Amino acid sequence: MGKLFVNEHPLVQHKLSLLRDEKTGSKEFRELVEELATLMAYEATRDLTLEETTVNTPVSTAVTKVLSGKKLGIVPILRAGLGMVDGMMNLIPAAKVGHIGLYRDPETLKPVDYYCKLPPDVKDRDIIIVDPMLATGGSAVEAIRIIKDSGCKNIKLVCLIAAPEGIKAVRDAYDDVDIFLAAVDSRLNDHGYIVPGLGDAGDRLFGTK
Ligand code: PRP
Ligand code: URA
């Protein structure tokens, strides 16, 4: 069973409060999403494997450790996931970035695919999907399906705010995926928005409303 990790770090919780505030404008919203993504990346990479190496310090030789496991890929779900890419890349700059374009049909709330470009060697990489919002879970489940169909075995999902319905949808479809969150809110409203949530993440990031 994949893990479910909710990041209670004080910096995460403080920044999340600022992000939720309706008075926070797009510039600050983008900065906060990037900062939160960096803090989430720290936890989502905690299980990366290491191997021993030696380096010559100015004083002596140090037996020390470097990353040794599979290469990483970051896949934002467009649009709002784009806001988390730079924050993740701050810690894992060698990762390749793929893109999956999905939007929710406002009537059915089902994801509609419109774009997909993954690294050509995606099956040899561990993939971290990023999207600030996990609402019904439809978009995340569809993104996981696309990446698994490309041959990738190890997928993590990093979101900021989730509804219980979204967590359950991902768990029911793919119980091997680790899920990293900053908060689990109470529910979805009749329009599929997370309550209390932060509104429409894509619109707030890009100023489209
Ligand atoms: C938002 C969000 C997720 C999705 C979550 O995207 O960024 O991708 O909704 O909802 P779900 O869990 O019910 O699928 P949206 O469809 O609004 O597209 P946008 O990012 O382009 O605005
Ligand atoms: N997408 C968003 O951007 N916000 C929500 O609350 C739900 C889906």
CSV table of C-alpha atoms and ligand atoms in Angstrom, one decimal:
chain,number,residue,atom,x,y,z
A,1,MET,CA,0.0,0.0,0.0
A,2,GLY,CA,1.4,3.4,-0.9
A,3,LYS,CA,1.9,5.9,1.9
A,4,LEU,CA,-0.3,8.9,2.6
A,5,PHE,CA,1.9,11.8,4.0
A,6,VAL,CA,0.4,15.1,5.2
A,7,ASN,CA,3.1,17.7,5.7
A,8,GLU,CA,2.5,19.3,9.1
A,9,HIS,CA,5.7,21.4,8.9
A,10,PRO,CA,5.0,24.9,10.3
A,11,LEU,CA,6.4,26.6,7.2
A,12,VAL,CA,4.1,24.5,5.0
A,13,GLN,CA,1.0,25.3,7.2
A,14,HIS,CA,1.8,29.0,7.3
A,15,LYS,CA,2.3,29.3,3.6
A,16,LEU,CA,-0.8,27.3,2.9
A,17,SER,CA,-2.8,29.7,5.0
A,18,LEU,CA,-1.5,32.6,2.9
A,19,LEU,CA,-2.3,30.7,-0.3
A,20,ARG,CA,-5.9,30.0,0.7
A,21,ASP,CA,-6.6,33.7,1.5
A,22,GLU,CA,-8.8,35.3,-1.1
A,23,LYS,CA,-6.9,38.5,-0.8
A,24,THR,CA,-3.6,36.9,-2.0
A,25,GLY,CA,-3.0,38.1,-5.6
A,26,SER,CA,-1.5,36.1,-8.5
A,27,LYS,CA,2.2,37.2,-7.9
A,28,GLU,CA,2.2,36.1,-4.3
A,29,PHE,CA,0.1,33.0,-5.1
A,30,ARG,CA,2.7,31.9,-7.7
A,31,GLU,CA,5.6,32.5,-5.2
A,32,LEU,CA,3.8,30.6,-2.5
A,33,VAL,CA,3.0,27.6,-4.7
A,34,GLU,CA,6.7,27.4,-5.8
A,35,GLU,CA,7.9,27.6,-2.1
A,36,LEU,CA,5.4,25.0,-1.0
A,37,ALA,CA,6.5,22.7,-3.9
A,38,THR,CA,10.1,22.9,-2.7
A,39,LEU,CA,9.1,22.0,0.9
A,40,MET,CA,6.9,19.1,-0.5
A,41,ALA,CA,9.8,18.0,-2.7
A,42,TYR,CA,12.0,17.6,0.5
A,43,GLU,CA,9.5,15.0,1.9
A,44,ALA,CA,8.7,13.3,-1.4
A,45,THR,CA,12.4,12.6,-2.0
A,46,ARG,CA,13.1,11.3,1.5
A,47,ASP,CA,13.3,7.7,0.3
A,48,LEU,CA,15.8,8.2,-2.6
A,49,THR,CA,18.6,5.7,-2.4
A,50,LEU,CA,22.2,6.6,-1.7
A,51,GLU,CA,25.6,5.0,-2.4
A,52,GLU,CA,28.9,5.6,-0.7
A,53,THR,CA,31.6,7.7,-2.3
A,54,THR,CA,34.8,9.4,-1.2
A,55,VAL,CA,35.7,13.1,-1.8
A,56,ASN,CA,38.8,14.9,-0.9
A,57,THR,CA,38.0,17.8,1.3
A,58,PRO,CA,40.7,20.5,1.9
A,59,VAL,CA,41.6,18.6,5.1
A,60,SER,CA,41.3,14.9,4.4
A,61,THR,CA,39.3,12.2,2.6
A,62,ALA,CA,35.6,11.9,3.5
A,63,VAL,CA,33.6,8.8,3.0
A,64,THR,CA,30.3,10.2,2.1
A,65,LYS,CA,27.1,9.6,0.1
A,66,VAL,CA,25.5,10.6,-3.2
A,67,LEU,CA,22.2,9.8,-4.9
A,68,SER,CA,22.3,6.4,-6.7
A,69,GLY,CA,18.8,5.4,-7.7
A,70,LYS,CA,16.8,5.8,-10.8
A,71,LYS,CA,16.6,9.1,-12.5
A,72,LEU,CA,13.6,11.3,-11.7
A,73,GLY,CA,10.9,12.9,-13.7
A,74,ILE,CA,8.4,15.6,-12.8
A,75,VAL,CA,5.0,15.7,-14.5
A,76,PRO,CA,2.7,18.6,-13.8
A,77,ILE,CA,-0.9,18.3,-14.7
A,78,LEU,CA,-1.7,21.4,-16.7
A,79,ARG,CA,-2.4,24.1,-16.0
A,80,ALA,CA,-2.1,24.5,-12.2
A,81,GLY,CA,0.6,21.8,-11.8
A,82,LEU,CA,3.0,24.1,-13.8
A,83,GLY,CA,3.2,26.3,-10.7
A,84,MET,CA,4.9,23.6,-8.8
A,85,VAL,CA,7.6,22.7,-11.3
A,86,ASP,CA,10.2,25.3,-10.5
A,87,GLY,CA,9.8,24.7,-6.8
A,88,MET,CA,10.5,20.9,-7.3
A,89,MET,CA,13.4,21.6,-9.7
A,90,ASN,CA,15.0,23.8,-7.0
A,91,LEU,CA,15.9,20.5,-5.2
A,92,ILE,CA,16.1,18.0,-8.1
A,93,PRO,CA,17.5,20.1,-11.0
A,94,ALA,CA,18.5,17.0,-13.0
A,95,ALA,CA,14.9,15.8,-13.3
A,96,LYS,CA,13.3,15.7,-16.7
A,97,VAL,CA,9.9,17.4,-17.0
A,98,GLY,CA,6.9,15.9,-18.9
A,99,HIS,CA,3.5,17.5,-19.3
A,100,ILE,CA,0.0,16.1,-19.2
A,101,GLY,CA,-2.9,18.5,-20.2
A,102,LEU,CA,-6.2,17.8,-18.6
A,103,TYR,CA,-9.2,19.9,-17.8
A,104,ARG,CA,-12.3,19.0,-15.9
A,105,ASP,CA,-15.5,19.1,-17.8
A,106,PRO,CA,-17.6,21.6,-15.7
A,107,GLU,CA,-20.8,19.5,-16.1
A,108,THR,CA,-19.5,15.9,-15.6
A,109,LEU,CA,-16.3,16.9,-13.5
A,110,LYS,CA,-14.6,14.2,-15.6
A,111,PRO,CA,-11.0,14.9,-16.9
A,112,VAL,CA,-10.7,15.7,-20.6
A,113,ASP,CA,-7.2,14.9,-22.1
A,114,TYR,CA,-5.7,17.6,-24.4
A,115,TYR,CA,-1.9,17.2,-24.2
A,116,CYS,CA,0.7,14.7,-23.3
A,117,LYS,CA,4.5,14.9,-23.7
A,118,LEU,CA,6.5,12.6,-21.5
A,119,PRO,CA,10.3,12.1,-21.3
A,120,PRO,CA,11.2,9.4,-23.9
A,121,ASP,CA,12.8,7.2,-21.2
A,122,VAL,CA,9.9,7.6,-18.8
A,123,LYS,CA,9.8,3.9,-18.1
A,124,ASP,CA,13.3,4.1,-16.6
A,125,ARG,CA,12.5,7.0,-14.3
A,126,ASP,CA,10.6,7.5,-11.0
A,127,ILE,CA,7.9,10.0,-11.7
A,128,ILE,CA,6.5,12.7,-9.4
A,129,ILE,CA,3.2,14.0,-10.6
A,130,VAL,CA,2.4,17.5,-9.3
A,131,ASP,CA,-0.9,19.3,-9.1
A,132,PRO,CA,-2.0,21.7,-6.3
A,133,MET,CA,-5.5,20.3,-6.1
A,134,LEU,CA,-6.8,16.7,-5.6
A,135,ALA,CA,-10.6,17.2,-5.7
A,136,THR,CA,-12.6,14.3,-7.2
A,137,GLY,CA,-9.3,12.6,-8.0
A,138,GLY,CA,-10.4,12.2,-11.7
A,139,SER,CA,-7.4,14.2,-13.1
A,140,ALA,CA,-4.8,12.5,-10.9
A,141,VAL,CA,-6.2,9.0,-11.7
A,142,GLU,CA,-6.1,9.8,-15.4
A,143,ALA,CA,-2.5,11.2,-15.2
A,144,ILE,CA,-1.4,8.0,-13.3
A,145,ARG,CA,-3.0,5.8,-15.9
A,146,ILE,CA,-1.2,7.6,-18.7
A,147,ILE,CA,2.2,7.4,-17.0
A,148,LYS,CA,1.7,3.7,-16.0
A,149,ASP,CA,0.7,2.9,-19.6
A,150,SER,CA,4.0,4.4,-20.7
A,151,GLY,CA,5.8,1.8,-18.6
A,152,CYS,CA,6.7,3.7,-15.5
A,153,LYS,CA,6.6,1.6,-12.4
A,154,ASN,CA,7.2,4.0,-9.5
A,155,ILE,CA,4.9,7.0,-9.3
A,156,LYS,CA,4.4,9.6,-6.5
A,157,LEU,CA,1.6,12.2,-6.4
A,158,VAL,CA,2.4,15.5,-4.8
A,159,CYS,CA,-0.6,17.9,-4.2
A,160,LEU,CA,-1.2,20.7,-1.8
A,161,ILE,CA,-4.9,20.5,-0.9
A,162,ALA,CA,-7.0,17.3,-1.1
A,163,ALA,CA,-10.6,16.3,-0.5
A,164,PRO,CA,-11.2,12.9,1.1
A,165,GLU,CA,-13.0,11.9,-2.1
A,166,GLY,CA,-9.9,12.5,-4.2
A,167,ILE,CA,-7.6,10.5,-1.9
A,168,LYS,CA,-10.1,7.6,-2.0
A,169,ALA,CA,-10.4,7.8,-5.8
A,170,VAL,CA,-6.6,7.5,-6.2
A,171,ARG,CA,-6.3,4.8,-3.6
A,172,ASP,CA,-9.1,2.7,-5.1
A,173,ALA,CA,-7.6,3.0,-8.6
A,174,TYR,CA,-3.8,2.7,-7.7
A,175,ASP,CA,-3.0,1.6,-4.2
A,176,ASP,CA,0.8,1.6,-4.9
A,177,VAL,CA,1.1,5.3,-5.4
A,178,ASP,CA,2.5,7.4,-2.5
A,179,ILE,CA,0.5,10.5,-1.9
A,180,PHE,CA,2.1,13.7,-0.4
A,181,LEU,CA,-0.2,16.5,0.7
A,182,ALA,CA,-0.1,19.7,2.7
A,183,ALA,CA,-3.7,19.5,3.9
A,184,VAL,CA,-6.8,17.3,3.7
A,185,ASP,CA,-9.9,19.5,3.7
A,186,SER,CA,-13.4,18.5,4.6
A,187,ARG,CA,-15.4,17.9,1.4
A,188,LEU,CA,-16.3,18.9,-2.1
A,189,ASN,CA,-19.1,21.2,-2.9
A,190,ASP,CA,-21.8,20.7,-5.6
A,191,HIS,CA,-19.4,22.1,-8.3
A,192,GLY,CA,-16.6,19.8,-7.3
A,193,TYR,CA,-14.6,22.5,-5.5
A,194,ILE,CA,-12.7,21.7,-2.4
A,195,VAL,CA,-14.2,23.2,0.8
A,196,PRO,CA,-12.6,25.4,2.2
A,197,GLY,CA,-9.9,24.9,-0.4
A,198,LEU,CA,-8.5,27.9,-2.2
A,199,GLY,CA,-10.8,28.3,-5.2
A,200,ASP,CA,-9.6,27.6,-8.7
A,201,ALA,CA,-5.9,27.1,-8.6
A,202,GLY,CA,-5.2,27.6,-12.3
A,203,ASP,CA,-7.2,30.8,-12.4
A,204,ARG,CA,-5.4,32.2,-9.3
A,205,LEU,CA,-2.0,31.2,-10.6
A,206,PHE,CA,-2.4,32.7,-14.0
A,207,GLY,CA,-4.9,35.5,-13.3
A,208,THR,CA,-7.6,34.2,-15.6
A,209,LYS,CA,-10.5,35.1,-13.4
B,1,PRP,C1,-7.8,21.6,-11.5
B,1,PRP,C2,-6.6,21.1,-10.7
B,1,PRP,C3,-6.6,19.6,-11.0
B,1,PRP,C4,-8.1,19.3,-11.1
B,1,PRP,C5,-8.5,18.6,-9.8
B,1,PRP,O1,-7.6,21.7,-12.8
B,1,PRP,O2,-5.5,21.8,-11.1
B,1,PRP,O3,-5.9,19.3,-12.1
B,1,PRP,O4,-8.8,20.5,-11.2
B,1,PRP,O5,-9.8,18.2,-9.9
B,1,PRP,P1,-10.2,16.7,-9.9
B,1,PRP,O6,-9.5,16.1,-8.8
B,1,PRP,O7,-11.7,16.7,-9.6
B,1,PRP,O8,-9.9,16.1,-11.2
B,1,PRP,P2,-8.7,22.3,-13.9
B,1,PRP,O9,-9.4,21.1,-14.5
B,1,PRP,O10,-9.5,23.3,-13.2
B,1,PRP,O11,-7.8,22.8,-15.0
B,1,PRP,P3,-6.8,24.1,-15.0
B,1,PRP,O12,-5.6,23.7,-14.1
B,1,PRP,O13,-6.3,24.2,-16.4
B,1,PRP,O14,-7.5,25.3,-14.5
B,2,URA,N1,-9.7,22.4,-9.0
B,2,URA,C1,-9.4,23.6,-8.4
B,2,URA,O1,-8.6,24.4,-8.9
B,2,URA,N2,-9.9,23.8,-7.2
B,2,URA,C2,-10.8,23.0,-6.6
B,2,URA,O2,-11.2,23.3,-5.4
B,2,URA,C3,-11.1,21.8,-7.3
B,2,URA,C4,-10.6,21.6,-8.5
